Short mmCIF file of C-alpha atoms in Angstrom, two decimals:
data_model
loop_
_atom_site.label_atom_id
_atom_site.label_comp_id
_atom_site.label_asym_id
_atom_site.label_seq_id
_atom_site.Cartn_x
_atom_site.Cartn_y
_atom_site.Cartn_z
CA MET J 1 -20.59 -51.61 -32.57
CA LYS J 2 -22.24 -48.20 -32.60
CA GLU J 3 -22.72 -48.42 -28.83
CA ILE J 4 -19.01 -49.23 -28.33
CA THR J 5 -17.93 -46.35 -30.56
CA ALA J 6 -20.19 -43.94 -28.70
CA PHE J 7 -18.89 -45.24 -25.38
CA LEU J 8 -15.28 -44.71 -26.51
CA LEU J 9 -16.06 -41.16 -27.60
CA VAL J 10 -17.64 -40.35 -24.23
CA THR J 11 -14.65 -41.85 -22.44
CA ILE J 12 -12.22 -39.74 -24.44
CA MET J 13 -14.28 -36.56 -23.92
CA ILE J 14 -14.52 -37.04 -20.14
CA ALA J 15 -10.81 -37.81 -19.81
CA SER J 16 -9.87 -34.83 -22.00
CA ALA J 17 -12.05 -32.48 -19.99
CA LEU J 18 -10.53 -33.67 -16.73
CA ALA J 19 -7.04 -33.30 -18.17
CA VAL J 20 -7.39 -29.55 -18.51
CA ILE J 21 -8.93 -28.94 -15.07
CA PRO J 22 -6.45 -26.65 -13.29
CA ALA J 23 -5.08 -27.56 -9.89
CA ALA J 24 -7.14 -26.15 -7.05
CA GLN J 25 -5.93 -22.84 -5.61
CA ALA J 26 -6.52 -21.28 -2.23
CA ALA J 27 -9.76 -19.31 -2.36
CA THR J 28 -8.61 -16.28 -0.38
CA PRO J 29 -6.03 -14.96 -2.89
CA ASP J 30 -8.51 -15.41 -5.72
CA GLU J 31 -11.21 -13.58 -3.79
CA ILE J 32 -8.84 -10.75 -2.99
CA SER J 33 -7.75 -10.44 -6.61
CA ASN J 34 -11.33 -10.48 -7.86
CA ALA J 35 -12.36 -7.89 -5.27
CA ILE J 36 -9.52 -5.60 -6.32
CA ASN J 37 -10.35 -5.91 -10.01
CA LYS J 38 -14.05 -5.21 -9.41
CA GLY J 39 -13.26 -2.31 -7.09
CA VAL J 40 -10.83 -0.67 -9.50
CA ALA J 41 -13.33 -0.99 -12.35
CA TRP J 42 -16.03 0.66 -10.23
CA LEU J 43 -13.71 3.44 -9.08
CA ALA J 44 -12.86 4.29 -12.69
CA THR J 45 -16.54 4.98 -13.41
CA GLN J 46 -16.74 7.54 -10.60
CA GLN J 47 -14.30 10.06 -12.08
CA ASN J 48 -15.81 13.49 -12.71
CA ALA J 49 -15.53 15.25 -16.07
CA ASP J 50 -12.78 17.54 -14.73
CA GLY J 51 -10.67 14.54 -13.74
CA SER J 52 -11.50 14.67 -10.02
CA TRP J 53 -13.28 12.26 -7.70
CA GLY J 54 -15.90 13.22 -5.14
CA THR J 55 -17.48 16.54 -4.21
CA GLU J 56 -15.35 17.72 -1.27
CA ASP J 57 -11.66 17.47 -0.44
CA ARG J 58 -11.31 16.52 -4.07
CA VAL J 59 -7.52 16.75 -4.10
CA ALA J 60 -7.34 14.03 -1.44
CA ARG J 61 -10.01 11.80 -2.99
CA THR J 62 -8.52 12.23 -6.46
CA ALA J 63 -4.96 11.57 -5.29
CA LEU J 64 -6.01 8.38 -3.45
CA ALA J 65 -7.83 7.16 -6.57
CA VAL J 66 -4.81 7.95 -8.76
CA LEU J 67 -2.51 6.22 -6.25
CA LYS J 68 -4.72 3.13 -6.45
CA PHE J 69 -4.55 3.03 -10.24
CA GLU J 70 -0.79 3.67 -10.19
CA THR J 71 -0.22 0.87 -7.66
CA HIS J 72 -2.41 -1.46 -9.71
CA ALA J 73 -0.18 -0.80 -12.74
CA THR J 74 3.11 -0.98 -10.83
CA LEU J 75 2.28 -4.37 -9.33
CA GLN J 76 1.66 -5.63 -12.87
CA GLY J 77 5.06 -4.34 -13.99
CA LYS J 78 3.46 -1.59 -16.11
CA SER J 79 3.71 2.17 -16.34
CA PRO J 80 0.45 3.84 -15.27
CA PHE J 81 0.77 5.95 -18.45
CA ASP J 82 1.13 2.97 -20.78
CA PRO J 83 -1.58 3.28 -23.48
CA ASP J 84 -2.21 -0.45 -23.07
CA TYR J 85 -2.96 -0.01 -19.38
CA PRO J 86 -6.78 0.25 -19.19
CA TYR J 87 -6.76 3.01 -16.57
CA HIS J 88 -4.06 5.28 -17.98
CA GLU J 89 -6.58 7.99 -18.85
CA GLN J 90 -7.90 8.05 -15.29
CA VAL J 91 -4.33 8.53 -14.04
CA GLU J 92 -3.54 11.32 -16.49
CA LYS J 93 -6.77 13.24 -15.94
CA GLY J 94 -6.57 12.78 -12.18
CA LEU J 95 -3.02 14.12 -11.93
CA ASN J 96 -3.91 17.05 -14.17
CA PHE J 97 -6.78 17.95 -11.84
CA ILE J 98 -4.41 17.82 -8.87
CA PHE J 99 -2.03 20.19 -10.63
CA THR J 100 -4.86 22.70 -11.15
CA LYS J 101 -5.04 22.93 -7.34
CA ALA J 102 -1.32 23.57 -6.85
CA ARG J 103 -0.18 26.74 -5.10
CA ILE J 104 3.27 28.13 -4.45
CA THR J 105 4.78 30.15 -1.62
CA ASN J 106 8.13 31.40 -0.45
CA ILE J 107 9.90 29.29 2.17
CA GLY J 108 12.87 29.94 4.42
CA ASN J 109 14.95 28.65 7.31
CA GLN J 110 13.45 27.14 10.45
CA THR J 111 15.04 27.39 13.91
CA HIS J 112 15.03 24.57 16.47
CA ASP J 113 16.80 25.02 19.83
CA GLY J 114 19.03 27.66 18.30
CA ILE J 115 19.92 25.47 15.30
CA VAL J 116 19.07 26.98 11.92
CA ASP J 117 17.66 24.31 9.60
CA ASN J 118 17.12 24.77 5.88
CA PRO J 119 14.04 23.07 4.35
CA ASP J 120 14.89 24.28 0.83
CA THR J 121 16.76 21.32 -0.64
CA ASN J 122 17.06 22.76 -4.16
CA GLY J 123 17.71 26.36 -3.12
CA ASN J 124 14.91 27.95 -5.14
CA GLY J 125 13.08 29.41 -2.13
CA THR J 126 9.79 27.89 -3.30
CA GLY J 127 7.33 25.51 -1.72
CA VAL J 128 4.38 23.84 -3.45
CA TYR J 129 1.16 22.90 -1.66
CA PHE J 130 -2.35 21.77 -2.57
CA TYR J 131 -5.93 22.06 -1.42
CA ASP J 132 -9.35 22.02 -3.01
CA THR J 133 -11.65 24.56 -1.33
CA TRP J 134 -10.70 24.47 2.36
CA SER J 135 -7.28 25.88 3.15
CA SER J 136 -7.66 24.38 6.63
CA HIS J 137 -7.07 20.97 5.02
CA THR J 138 -3.80 22.00 3.36
CA MET J 139 -1.56 19.47 5.10
CA TYR J 140 -3.99 16.58 4.58
CA GLU J 141 -4.36 17.26 0.89
CA THR J 142 -0.73 18.18 0.24
CA GLY J 143 0.57 14.98 1.81
CA ILE J 144 -1.85 12.83 -0.17
CA ALA J 145 -1.20 14.75 -3.43
CA LEU J 146 2.53 14.09 -2.97
CA MET J 147 1.81 10.37 -2.70
CA ALA J 148 0.08 10.31 -6.10
CA ILE J 149 2.71 12.43 -7.85
CA ALA J 150 5.65 10.42 -6.52
CA ALA J 151 4.01 7.04 -7.22
CA SER J 152 3.55 7.94 -10.90
CA ASN J 153 7.00 6.48 -11.68
CA ALA J 154 7.45 9.35 -14.15
CA PRO J 155 9.84 11.90 -12.59
CA ASP J 156 10.71 13.50 -15.93
CA ARG J 157 7.14 13.83 -17.16
CA VAL J 158 6.20 17.49 -17.67
CA VAL J 159 3.07 19.09 -16.26
CA ASN J 160 0.87 20.27 -19.12
CA VAL J 161 -1.95 22.12 -17.38
CA SER J 162 -2.56 25.62 -18.63
CA GLY J 163 -3.04 28.10 -15.79
CA SER J 164 -1.40 25.90 -13.15
CA PRO J 165 1.46 27.61 -11.29
CA VAL J 166 3.54 24.46 -11.91
CA ASN J 167 2.76 24.22 -15.64
CA GLY J 168 5.93 23.24 -17.51
CA TRP J 169 7.62 21.79 -14.42
CA THR J 170 8.69 18.16 -14.27
CA TYR J 171 6.81 15.92 -11.85
CA LYS J 172 10.05 15.52 -9.92
CA ASP J 173 10.48 19.28 -9.51
CA VAL J 174 6.90 19.62 -8.27
CA ALA J 175 7.39 16.77 -5.80
CA GLN J 176 10.68 18.12 -4.44
CA ASP J 177 9.22 21.56 -3.81
CA THR J 178 6.25 19.86 -2.14
CA VAL J 179 8.66 17.98 0.13
CA ASP J 180 10.37 21.28 0.93
CA TYR J 181 7.04 22.92 1.75
CA LEU J 182 6.11 20.12 4.15
CA ALA J 183 9.52 20.40 5.86
CA TRP J 184 9.03 24.17 6.14
CA GLY J 185 5.51 23.69 7.54
CA GLN J 186 6.46 21.22 10.30
CA THR J 187 5.51 22.42 13.80
CA ASP J 188 8.63 23.97 15.32
CA SER J 189 7.86 24.39 19.00
CA GLY J 190 5.43 23.65 21.81
CA TYR J 191 3.73 20.38 22.70
CA GLY J 192 3.22 19.42 19.04
CA ARG J 193 6.82 20.02 18.01
CA GLY J 194 7.88 17.76 15.14
CA GLY J 195 4.37 16.92 13.92
CA TRP J 196 2.07 18.69 11.50
CA ASN J 197 -1.02 20.86 11.96
CA TYR J 198 -3.84 21.53 9.48
CA TYR J 199 -1.75 24.30 7.93
CA ALA J 200 1.93 25.27 7.76
CA MET J 201 3.63 26.33 11.00
CA ASN J 202 6.41 28.65 9.84
CA ASN J 203 8.76 28.98 12.83
CA ALA J 204 5.70 28.58 15.02
CA GLY J 205 3.92 26.22 17.43
CA SER J 206 2.41 24.52 19.10
CA ARG J 207 -0.39 22.38 17.68
CA SER J 208 0.01 19.11 15.77
CA ASP J 209 -2.16 16.01 15.50
CA ASN J 210 -1.46 12.44 14.49
CA SER J 211 -3.97 12.42 11.67
CA ASN J 212 -2.41 15.27 9.68
CA THR J 213 1.03 14.01 10.65
CA GLY J 214 0.23 10.49 9.46
CA TRP J 215 -0.72 11.64 5.95
CA VAL J 216 2.25 14.01 5.64
CA VAL J 217 4.78 11.37 6.67
CA LEU J 218 3.31 8.85 4.23
CA GLY J 219 3.63 11.45 1.46
CA LEU J 220 7.29 11.97 2.41
CA GLY J 221 7.77 8.20 2.39
CA TYR J 222 6.53 7.95 -1.18
CA ALA J 223 8.66 10.90 -2.30
CA GLU J 224 11.84 9.40 -0.83
CA ALA J 225 11.21 5.78 -1.90
CA ALA J 226 13.23 4.28 -4.72
CA PRO J 227 11.53 3.75 -8.09
CA PRO J 228 9.01 2.45 -8.99
CA TRP J 229 7.36 3.45 -5.69
CA GLY J 230 8.72 6.99 -5.61
CA PHE J 231 11.23 9.45 -6.98
CA GLY J 232 14.12 8.90 -4.55
CA LEU J 233 13.92 12.53 -3.39
CA THR J 234 15.85 14.19 -0.58
CA ILE J 235 14.10 14.79 2.75
CA PRO J 236 15.78 17.55 4.81
CA GLU J 237 17.69 15.93 7.69
CA PHE J 238 15.96 17.85 10.45
CA VAL J 239 12.51 16.49 9.50
CA ARG J 240 13.24 13.08 10.99
CA ARG J 241 15.04 14.59 13.98
CA GLU J 242 12.02 16.71 14.82
CA LEU J 243 9.51 13.95 14.03
CA ASN J 244 11.32 11.71 16.51
CA ILE J 245 10.46 14.24 19.23
CA TYR J 246 6.80 14.17 18.23
CA ILE J 247 6.63 10.37 18.20
CA ASP J 248 7.88 10.24 21.78
CA TYR J 249 5.31 12.85 22.76
CA ILE J 250 2.18 11.49 21.07
CA GLN J 251 2.62 7.86 22.21
CA CYS J 252 0.64 7.24 25.39
CA LYS J 253 2.88 6.45 28.38
CA THR J 254 0.19 6.26 31.05
CA PRO J 255 -0.26 2.69 32.39
CA GLY J 256 -3.55 1.15 31.35
CA THR J 257 -5.40 0.02 28.24
CA ASN J 258 -4.14 2.95 26.12
CA TYR J 259 -0.46 2.42 26.93
CA GLY J 260 1.65 2.32 23.76
CA GLY J 261 -1.06 3.63 21.45
CA SER J 262 -1.25 7.02 19.74
CA GLY J 263 -3.45 9.89 20.77
CA TYR J 264 -4.78 12.56 18.43
CA GLU J 265 -3.62 15.95 19.70
CA ARG J 266 -2.65 14.81 23.20
CA PRO J 267 -0.90 11.49 23.91
CA CYS J 268 -3.50 9.59 25.93
CA ILE J 269 -6.69 11.18 24.62
CA TRP J 270 -8.65 9.62 21.74
CA VAL J 271 -6.25 6.68 21.34
CA ASN J 272 -7.20 4.12 18.68
CA ILE J 273 -6.06 1.63 16.02
CA LEU J 274 -6.24 4.25 13.25
CA LYS J 275 -3.75 6.66 14.80
CA THR J 276 -1.55 3.87 16.16
CA GLY J 277 -1.17 2.68 12.55
CA ASN J 278 0.08 6.17 11.70
CA LEU J 279 2.43 6.00 14.68
CA LEU J 280 3.93 2.68 13.55
CA TYR J 281 4.64 4.05 10.07
CA GLU J 282 6.22 7.17 11.56
CA MET J 283 8.43 4.97 13.73
CA ALA J 284 9.53 3.02 10.66
CA PHE J 285 10.16 6.30 8.82
CA VAL J 286 12.63 7.53 11.46
CA GLY J 287 14.45 4.18 11.49
CA ASP J 288 12.82 2.16 14.28
CA ASN J 289 12.40 -1.60 13.86
CA VAL J 290 10.58 -4.44 15.60
CA SER J 291 13.27 -4.53 18.32
CA THR J 292 12.66 -0.90 19.32
CA GLN J 293 10.80 -0.73 22.63
CA ARG J 294 8.32 1.93 21.58
CA VAL J 295 7.42 -0.20 18.55
CA LYS J 296 6.82 -3.17 20.85
CA ASP J 297 4.60 -0.98 23.03
CA ALA J 298 2.55 0.13 20.02
CA LEU J 299 2.17 -3.47 18.86
CA ASN J 300 1.05 -4.57 22.31
CA TYR J 301 -1.60 -1.84 22.29
CA THR J 302 -2.73 -3.03 18.86
CA ALA J 303 -3.00 -6.66 20.00
CA ARG J 304 -5.04 -5.65 23.05
CA HIS J 305 -7.61 -3.83 20.93
CA TRP J 306 -7.52 -5.98 17.80
CA ASN J 307 -10.75 -7.81 18.52
CA ASP J 308 -12.66 -4.85 19.96
CA THR J 309 -16.14 -4.93 18.45
CA ASN J 310 -16.32 -1.20 17.74
CA MET J 311 -14.98 1.42 15.34
CA ASP J 312 -13.09 3.27 18.06
CA PRO J 313 -10.63 2.22 19.31
CA GLY J 314 -11.08 -0.88 17.12
CA TRP J 315 -11.55 -1.31 13.36
CA LYS J 316 -14.74 -3.39 13.05
CA ASP J 317 -18.06 -3.66 14.83
CA GLY J 318 -19.44 -6.93 13.50
CA ASP J 319 -21.89 -5.26 11.11
CA THR J 320 -21.48 -4.80 7.35
CA THR J 321 -18.87 -2.06 7.36
CA SER J 322 -15.35 -1.90 8.77
CA HIS J 323 -13.31 1.21 9.50
CA TYR J 324 -11.40 1.20 6.22
CA GLN J 325 -9.24 4.20 7.04
CA ALA J 326 -8.10 2.35 10.16
CA THR J 327 -7.31 -0.81 8.17
CA TYR J 328 -5.29 1.31 5.72
CA THR J 329 -3.26 3.18 8.31
CA MET J 330 -2.54 0.01 10.31
CA MET J 331 -1.60 -1.87 7.14
CA LYS J 332 0.97 0.75 6.14
CA GLY J 333 2.60 0.71 9.57
CA LEU J 334 2.82 -3.08 9.79
CA GLU J 335 4.01 -3.46 6.19
CA ALA J 336 6.69 -0.78 6.64
CA LEU J 337 8.04 -2.65 9.66
CA GLY J 338 7.85 -6.05 7.94
CA ILE J 339 5.40 -7.46 10.48
CA ASN J 340 3.25 -10.40 9.37
CA THR J 341 1.65 -11.37 12.67
CA ILE J 342 0.79 -9.54 15.90
CA ASP J 343 0.76 -11.76 18.95
CA GLY J 344 -0.13 -14.71 16.73
CA ILE J 345 -2.75 -12.77 14.74
CA ASP J 346 -2.40 -12.85 10.94
CA TRP J 347 -3.52 -9.26 10.54
CA PHE J 348 -3.82 -9.33 6.76
CA ASP J 349 -6.01 -12.43 6.82
CA ASP J 350 -8.33 -10.69 9.27
CA PHE J 351 -8.44 -7.47 7.25
CA SER J 352 -8.93 -9.16 3.88
CA ASP J 353 -11.62 -11.54 5.15
CA GLU J 354 -13.68 -8.62 6.45
CA ILE J 355 -13.08 -6.28 3.53
CA VAL J 356 -13.79 -8.81 0.78
CA ALA J 357 -16.99 -9.94 2.51
CA GLU J 358 -18.24 -6.35 2.79
CA GLN J 359 -17.80 -5.40 -0.87
CA ASN J 360 -20.96 -4.34 -2.70
CA ALA J 361 -22.13 -6.24 -5.78
CA ASP J 362 -21.16 -3.32 -8.05
CA GLY J 363 -17.52 -3.42 -6.86
CA SER J 364 -17.70 -0.51 -4.45
CA TRP J 365 -17.53 -0.58 -0.67
CA PRO J 366 -20.25 0.86 1.57
CA THR J 367 -20.02 4.20 3.34
CA CYS J 368 -17.70 3.94 6.31
CA PRO J 369 -16.45 6.05 9.21
CA CYS J 370 -14.13 8.95 8.46
CA TYR J 371 -13.43 8.90 12.18
CA CYS J 372 -15.20 7.84 15.37
CA SER J 373 -15.09 8.97 18.99
CA ASP J 374 -17.09 7.93 22.07
CA GLY J 375 -19.52 5.83 20.03
CA TRP J 376 -20.21 8.54 17.44
CA CYS J 377 -18.88 8.48 13.86
CA ARG J 378 -18.66 10.96 11.02
CA TRP J 379 -19.32 8.96 7.87
CA CYS J 380 -17.48 9.15 4.57
CA ASP J 381 -18.77 8.42 1.07
CA SER J 382 -18.28 5.20 -0.87
CA ILE J 383 -15.57 6.71 -3.05
CA ILE J 384 -12.99 7.30 -0.34
CA CYS J 385 -14.07 4.15 1.53
CA THR J 386 -13.46 2.13 -1.65
CA GLU J 387 -10.05 3.78 -2.04
CA TRP J 388 -9.02 2.89 1.52
CA ALA J 389 -10.32 -0.67 1.15
CA LEU J 390 -8.49 -1.23 -2.14
CA LEU J 391 -5.20 0.21 -0.89
CA THR J 392 -5.44 -2.06 2.15
CA LEU J 393 -6.10 -5.16 0.05
CA GLN J 394 -3.22 -4.36 -2.28
CA ARG J 395 -0.89 -3.65 0.66
CA ALA J 396 0.13 -0.39 -1.01
CA VAL J 397 2.99 1.20 0.93
CA PRO J 398 6.41 2.50 -0.17
CA PRO J 399 9.48 0.66 1.15
CA LEU J 400 11.67 2.56 3.63
CA PHE J 401 15.48 2.29 3.47
CA LEU J 402 15.50 -1.20 1.88
CA SER J 403 13.84 -1.82 -1.49
CA LEU J 404 13.59 -4.97 -3.59
CA THR J 405 13.24 -5.16 -7.38
CA PRO J 406 11.88 -6.29 -9.76
CA LEU J 407 8.45 -6.15 -8.16
CA ASN J 408 6.97 -8.64 -10.62
CA ASP J 409 8.43 -11.07 -13.10
CA THR J 410 7.41 -14.20 -14.98
CA ASN J 411 9.74 -16.95 -16.15
CA PRO J 412 9.57 -20.61 -17.17
CA VAL J 413 10.32 -23.30 -14.62
CA GLY J 414 13.99 -24.24 -14.79
CA SER J 415 15.26 -20.72 -15.41
CA SER J 416 16.97 -18.36 -12.95
CA HIS J 417 15.52 -15.25 -11.33
CA THR J 418 17.71 -12.41 -10.02
CA LEU J 419 16.61 -9.87 -7.41
CA THR J 420 18.34 -6.67 -6.35
CA ALA J 421 18.04 -5.13 -2.90
CA LYS J 422 19.12 -1.54 -2.27
CA LEU J 423 19.92 -0.24 1.22
CA VAL J 424 20.13 3.49 2.00
CA ASP J 425 20.34 5.62 5.12
CA ALA J 426 17.92 8.34 6.22
CA ALA J 427 19.63 10.83 3.92
CA GLY J 428 19.30 8.51 0.93
CA ASN J 429 22.98 7.60 0.88
CA PRO J 430 23.87 4.00 -0.06
CA ILE J 431 25.08 1.75 2.75
CA PRO J 432 27.84 -0.67 1.64
CA GLY J 433 29.10 -3.76 3.46
CA GLU J 434 25.79 -4.91 4.97
CA THR J 435 24.62 -8.51 4.67
CA ILE J 436 21.19 -8.81 3.08
CA THR J 437 19.13 -11.96 3.46
CA PHE J 438 16.71 -12.86 0.67
CA THR J 439 13.86 -15.21 1.60
CA VAL J 440 11.00 -16.75 -0.33
CA ILE J 441 8.26 -16.44 2.29
CA ASP J 442 5.38 -17.93 0.31
CA GLY J 443 4.83 -19.99 -2.80
CA PRO J 444 6.21 -23.21 -4.32
CA HIS J 445 9.76 -22.34 -3.23
CA ALA J 446 8.91 -21.12 0.27
CA GLY J 447 11.89 -21.42 2.59
CA THR J 448 14.48 -20.87 -0.13
CA THR J 449 16.98 -18.31 1.11
CA GLY J 450 20.33 -16.73 0.34
CA THR J 451 22.55 -13.82 1.32
CA ALA J 452 24.63 -11.15 -0.39
CA VAL J 453 26.62 -8.12 0.77
CA THR J 454 25.78 -4.59 -0.40
CA ASP J 455 28.32 -2.95 -2.70
CA ALA J 456 29.40 0.69 -2.95
CA ASN J 457 25.96 1.54 -4.38
CA GLY J 458 24.19 -0.10 -1.46
CA GLU J 459 23.02 -2.91 -3.77
CA ALA J 460 23.07 -6.67 -3.25
CA THR J 461 21.89 -9.26 -5.77
CA TRP J 462 20.74 -12.83 -5.37
CA SER J 463 19.48 -15.44 -7.81
CA TYR J 464 17.60 -18.70 -7.47
CA THR J 465 16.23 -21.26 -9.91
CA GLY J 466 12.55 -22.17 -10.11
CA THR J 467 11.83 -25.88 -10.01
CA ASN J 468 8.04 -25.77 -9.57
CA GLU J 469 5.28 -23.70 -11.11
CA GLY J 470 3.37 -21.16 -9.05
CA LYS J 471 3.81 -17.70 -7.53
CA ASP J 472 6.60 -16.90 -5.06
CA THR J 473 6.64 -13.97 -2.63
CA ILE J 474 10.13 -12.74 -1.71
CA VAL J 475 11.42 -10.24 0.84
CA ALA J 476 14.86 -8.95 1.75
CA THR J 477 16.04 -8.12 5.27
CA GLY J 478 19.17 -6.50 6.59
CA ALA J 479 20.43 -3.79 8.94
CA GLY J 480 17.22 -4.18 10.94
CA LYS J 481 15.07 -3.31 7.91
CA THR J 482 12.57 -5.27 5.83
CA SER J 483 11.98 -4.58 2.15
CA ASN J 484 8.80 -4.46 0.14
CA LYS J 485 7.51 -7.76 -1.19
CA ALA J 486 8.44 -8.90 -4.69
CA TYR J 487 6.57 -11.52 -6.70
CA LYS J 488 7.78 -14.18 -9.12
CA ILE J 489 5.51 -16.34 -11.28
CA TRP J 490 6.99 -19.62 -12.50
CA GLN J 491 5.24 -21.13 -15.51
CA LYS J 492 5.61 -24.69 -16.74
CA ILE J 493 5.88 -24.75 -20.52
CA SER J 494 5.05 -28.25 -21.73
CA VAL J 495 2.48 -30.33 -23.59
CA PRO J 496 -0.64 -30.67 -21.41
CA GLU J 497 -0.82 -34.01 -19.61
CA PHE J 498 -3.63 -35.87 -17.90
CA THR J 499 -4.17 -34.73 -14.36
CA THR J 500 -3.90 -37.18 -11.51
CA ILE J 501 -7.70 -37.30 -11.48
CA ALA J 502 -8.09 -37.95 -15.20
CA ILE J 503 -5.74 -40.94 -15.32
CA PRO J 504 -7.60 -43.17 -12.85
CA VAL J 505 -10.96 -42.10 -14.27
CA ALA J 506 -9.82 -43.05 -17.76
CA GLY J 507 -8.55 -46.35 -16.39
CA ILE J 508 -11.87 -47.14 -14.73
CA LEU J 509 -13.79 -46.31 -17.86
CA GLY J 510 -11.43 -48.52 -19.85
CA MET J 511 -12.07 -51.42 -17.49
CA VAL J 512 -15.82 -50.91 -17.85
CA LEU J 513 -15.40 -51.04 -21.62
CA LEU J 514 -13.40 -54.31 -21.45
CA ILE J 515 -16.01 -55.93 -19.19
CA SER J 516 -18.73 -54.84 -21.59
CA LEU J 517 -16.87 -56.36 -24.54
CA ARG J 518 -16.35 -59.67 -22.72
CA ARG J 519 -20.03 -59.91 -21.89
CA ARG J 520 -20.92 -59.37 -25.52
CA LYS J 521 -18.59 -62.18 -26.55
CA GLU J 522 -20.13 -64.51 -23.97
CA GLU J 523 -23.58 -63.68 -25.30
#
């Protein structure tokens, strides 16, 4: 009898244990999530006592770190300043350091082909810019600082940094005057017209390059984006008009392997994946879409060089380190255009597989190229390489023209979920009367779709009911634009049941018990 009782207890324990085994999940999303969490934790430990990161170009490194922590919070549906958010202190101290490096200058009208353009959207005659120790990196650092400020999702928060020229200003006021400075500093003439140089070009030319330009345009994208990605700020109209000229110039038009890609200072010289990623985002920023011929040309260049086993023009060399700045710039361009595959290549799968595999045990990523040319690379430290890797993995990029909210939500199976898409033009004005298509592109309800028409506010809403547990990914499309991705978690609230594995196992064990009992009777 004791043996039977023990056997029954073992049977019950095994069946109970199997009953709570969760259903298997795809490994790649879990690996990505774990890599992000480890990387963010490591990055938090690298902050200096003054709130900065790194030892050079600290405004840029600090702003990228802050942007990473802000994005991490936003994608969880939290404010980066929430006391319950574990990295809120890193965000606060990092932004305060950035504000210590703020500078102000007077700005005025810019003339293009006899047209007088005004960069001063708020009429205060002031521009704000940032740099750490090298004024020659003003445009780099100002563009990246703007990204961090605008992504804070706190436009009315007040700067409280004694001695800063923007002390007492709201974050929104700082960001708008930074936008105005960047508009004022755009190259006005010559071969680089419409791009950005290392420093402001006040009614001057001619130099620009598509590294500085890439960072500035991304900063403007964050500033203009709807909350929670940005502040919804006004970009002076002429900025896009002039940038359009630069895009046409810097894209290589010479037949051959470089055709369609982006050069650095000249269109067909030093063409690579990194700068072509910048080019794709710039095209999205001025309103191009996947049907635009110059976008197709840039994508064809990217496909041709995707599997190059080098850091220039490619993004990997088969060793232990990828070109993380190149993965970041290409990610932002493809995400902004709503592109999931290039010539059959799932670009994010390729990026994430490489990046996750290359992570160090402590959560950081190894030193990586800042840039490469003709087989030679200048190497960057682990801090900025980790920032680029993390931002790539988290697909951090502000939506252009069409945004989708809420970004994250959780509801029980059987309830309804409502999403709102907002469509605006290049000036930020709502566009009514456009049909928006909402599509669940991944998850238990993949393929579910619906449409709605934008109202006078440029908004369209759509709802669907969850019938299965899991995580959905949703996008909205319309007017040739693709929104950011939104995520919905459906949870099943019920009494735990045996899994499909536990039931047959319990049955088999029961049969064994019955056979054992019969044998005892026969004995």
